[in-house]
Amino acid sequence: MLEDLETRAWVEVDLDALRANFHKVRSAIGPRPGIIAMVKADAYGLGAERVVRALEPLGPWGYGVATADEGAALRRIGVERPILLCAPPSPQSLRAAAESRAILTVSDMEMLWRWRSAASPDRPLEFHVDIDTGMGRAGFDWRDAHAWGAAVKNACTDDLMWTGVMTHFQNSDGPDDAPTQLQWSRFNDAIAQLPVSREDLMVHVANSAAAVKWRDYSADAVRPGIFLYGGSVGADAPAPEPVVSVRARLVLVKDVPPGSTCGYGATHVARNWERWGTVAIGYGDGLPRKLGNRGTMLVRGQKAKVVGRISMDMTVVDITGIPEVTAGDIATIIGSDGAFEMSLDEVASHAETISYEILTGLRPRLPRVEKDSWTGSS
Ligand SMILES: *Cc1c(COP(=O)(O)O)cnc(C)c1O
């Protein structure tokens, strides 16, 4: 049980909740569209291998990665499903991408020519065309589809197959559908100009927010990431099950007289007698420094405010008035304890960032502990 864990701090990954979120995506989009589970950045820090192992039986269409190495790692653990390389790869990493039979999302002709030279009769390659409808970071410009569409089609050979087309939304988690509508109409204008029939291409546009909020954008497949991992995609959207908890041990409890100072810069000064608990987690574990003097942890089912700046390995919380706290108790940074929950998104907002950055910032120093009723581990 978690109470017996010997580590000072850890990340709990609830694989039952992950699967529940996959089912929530499925019920939002209906039975037909494929689900490309985005597992880039080690599945947002949860561990791509464990996420893939949990999702495989649910039948995703494939997996989305951001780098050739991430694709190769999936092949090494035996993934047979399609792997979509969703970010423009460096020219230097194309060979590795080809070796792992990734599907490249192509953003310009130069990239396509390089991909073509990596293809051979022994190793035919596929690509999807990325259309830039407002993100700017990748993709062919939606305005010139007529011109590049012909060039892309002409570059195809028996060994190089154009099998899909995609775009990416810049604001689908906002309350207003208008920016997404605009991108969707640009996207449709562009594909109407292509010399290839839409029926011959797999069309996919939706990230988590677009997938769970608006069925219109489901197309042939959706590409959810954050929602699977428990990140909210807006107050107007279905809520995901929490997947990740972050916990750490209290390692020292002390009562301090008025005037005592806490942490680098002495930014907290005790006004009365206070009881402080030192928690064994810091920015070296991925806890944002922004939480200094603003974050809250849960200790013995009660809220305890962070006092002073966050150190590399330690954080101090004010546990004045919480009875019976002792070294070895568990502090919850993200997750539930008793009646309270510190949600991933609440912590992100205290740290003035987004859930994605919190999750991907959790360092390998924090062991990942699985909760999985299918295998009985907890
Ligand atoms: C990361 C990413 C996604 C997933 O986005 P979420 O907001 O995490 O659902 C989808 N598509 C592309 C191209 C991405 O890079």
PDB file of N, CA and C in Angstrom, residues 22-23 25-26 29 32-37 59-63 220-224 228:
ATOM      1  N   PHE A  22     -10.582   7.624 -21.528  1.00  0.00           N
ATOM      2  CA  PHE A  22     -10.631   7.148 -22.910  1.00  0.00           C
ATOM      3  C   PHE A  22     -12.092   6.847 -23.291  1.00  0.00           C
ATOM      4  N   HIS A  23     -12.817   6.174 -22.385  1.00  0.00           N
ATOM      5  CA  HIS A  23     -14.231   5.883 -22.670  1.00  0.00           C
ATOM      6  C   HIS A  23     -15.057   7.164 -22.767  1.00  0.00           C
ATOM      7  N   VAL A  25     -13.977  10.015 -23.941  1.00  0.00           N
ATOM      8  CA  VAL A  25     -13.719  10.538 -25.287  1.00  0.00           C
ATOM      9  C   VAL A  25     -14.548   9.746 -26.293  1.00  0.00           C
ATOM     10  N   ARG A  26     -14.514   8.440 -26.143  1.00  0.00           N
ATOM     11  CA  ARG A  26     -15.281   7.593 -27.068  1.00  0.00           C
ATOM     12  C   ARG A  26     -16.748   7.964 -27.037  1.00  0.00           C
ATOM     13  N   ILE A  29     -17.406  11.270 -28.965  1.00  0.00           N
ATOM     14  CA  ILE A  29     -17.233  11.323 -30.423  1.00  0.00           C
ATOM     15  C   ILE A  29     -18.089  10.304 -31.162  1.00  0.00           C
ATOM     16  N   ARG A  32     -17.629   5.871 -34.445  1.00  0.00           N
ATOM     17  CA  ARG A  32     -16.854   5.703 -35.676  1.00  0.00           C
ATOM     18  C   ARG A  32     -15.433   6.270 -35.708  1.00  0.00           C
ATOM     19  N   PRO A  33     -15.221   7.513 -35.252  1.00  0.00           N
ATOM     20  CA  PRO A  33     -13.866   8.059 -35.414  1.00  0.00           C
ATOM     21  C   PRO A  33     -12.825   7.270 -34.627  1.00  0.00           C
ATOM     22  N   GLY A  34     -11.625   7.204 -35.187  1.00  0.00           N
ATOM     23  CA  GLY A  34     -10.524   6.568 -34.480  1.00  0.00           C
ATOM     24  C   GLY A  34     -10.007   7.476 -33.378  1.00  0.00           C
ATOM     25  N   ILE A  35      -9.335   6.893 -32.411  1.00  0.00           N
ATOM     26  CA  ILE A  35      -8.704   7.683 -31.346  1.00  0.00           C
ATOM     27  C   ILE A  35      -7.191   7.507 -31.443  1.00  0.00           C
ATOM     28  N   ILE A  36      -6.525   8.631 -31.727  1.00  0.00           N
ATOM     29  CA  ILE A  36      -5.065   8.635 -31.743  1.00  0.00           C
ATOM     30  C   ILE A  36      -4.643   9.161 -30.373  1.00  0.00           C
ATOM     31  N   ALA A  37      -4.215   8.267 -29.499  1.00  0.00           N
ATOM     32  CA  ALA A  37      -3.845   8.699 -28.142  1.00  0.00           C
ATOM     33  C   ALA A  37      -2.493   9.396 -28.211  1.00  0.00           C
ATOM     34  N   GLY A  59      -8.317  -0.461 -27.795  1.00  0.00           N
ATOM     35  CA  GLY A  59      -8.332  -0.312 -29.238  1.00  0.00           C
ATOM     36  C   GLY A  59      -8.234   1.098 -29.766  1.00  0.00           C
ATOM     37  N   PRO A  60      -7.219   1.862 -29.361  1.00  0.00           N
ATOM     38  CA  PRO A  60      -7.005   3.146 -30.051  1.00  0.00           C
ATOM     39  C   PRO A  60      -6.613   2.869 -31.505  1.00  0.00           C
ATOM     40  N   TRP A  61      -6.840   3.861 -32.371  1.00  0.00           N
ATOM     41  CA  TRP A  61      -6.409   3.674 -33.762  1.00  0.00           C
ATOM     42  C   TRP A  61      -4.882   3.619 -33.812  1.00  0.00           C
ATOM     43  N   GLY A  62      -4.263   4.484 -33.029  1.00  0.00           N
ATOM     44  CA  GLY A  62      -2.805   4.558 -33.014  1.00  0.00           C
ATOM     45  C   GLY A  62      -2.353   5.512 -31.929  1.00  0.00           C
ATOM     46  N   TYR A  63      -1.084   5.901 -32.012  1.00  0.00           N
ATOM     47  CA  TYR A  63      -0.497   6.772 -30.998  1.00  0.00           C
ATOM     48  C   TYR A  63       0.187   7.956 -31.657  1.00  0.00           C
ATOM     49  N   ASP A 220     -12.499  11.819 -39.022  1.00  0.00           N
ATOM     50  CA  ASP A 220     -12.220  10.377 -39.068  1.00  0.00           C
ATOM     51  C   ASP A 220     -11.474   9.896 -37.834  1.00  0.00           C
ATOM     52  N   ALA A 221     -10.852  10.832 -37.138  1.00  0.00           N
ATOM     53  CA  ALA A 221     -10.113  10.470 -35.921  1.00  0.00           C
ATOM     54  C   ALA A 221      -9.903  11.720 -35.085  1.00  0.00           C
ATOM     55  N   VAL A 222      -9.653  11.509 -33.794  1.00  0.00           N
ATOM     56  CA  VAL A 222      -9.354  12.620 -32.886  1.00  0.00           C
ATOM     57  C   VAL A 222      -8.010  12.340 -32.213  1.00  0.00           C
ATOM     58  N   ARG A 223      -7.385  13.404 -31.677  1.00  0.00           N
ATOM     59  CA  ARG A 223      -6.043  13.273 -31.109  1.00  0.00           C
ATOM     60  C   ARG A 223      -6.013  13.787 -29.666  1.00  0.00           C
ATOM     61  N   PRO A 224      -6.682  13.106 -28.738  1.00  0.00           N
ATOM     62  CA  PRO A 224      -6.693  13.610 -27.362  1.00  0.00           C
ATOM     63  C   PRO A 224      -5.395  13.322 -26.624  1.00  0.00           C
ATOM     64  N   LEU A 228      -7.123  12.667 -21.434  1.00  0.00           N
ATOM     65  CA  LEU A 228      -6.869  11.289 -21.006  1.00  0.00           C
ATOM     66  C   LEU A 228      -6.135  11.275 -19.672  1.00  0.00           C
TER      67      LEU A 228
END
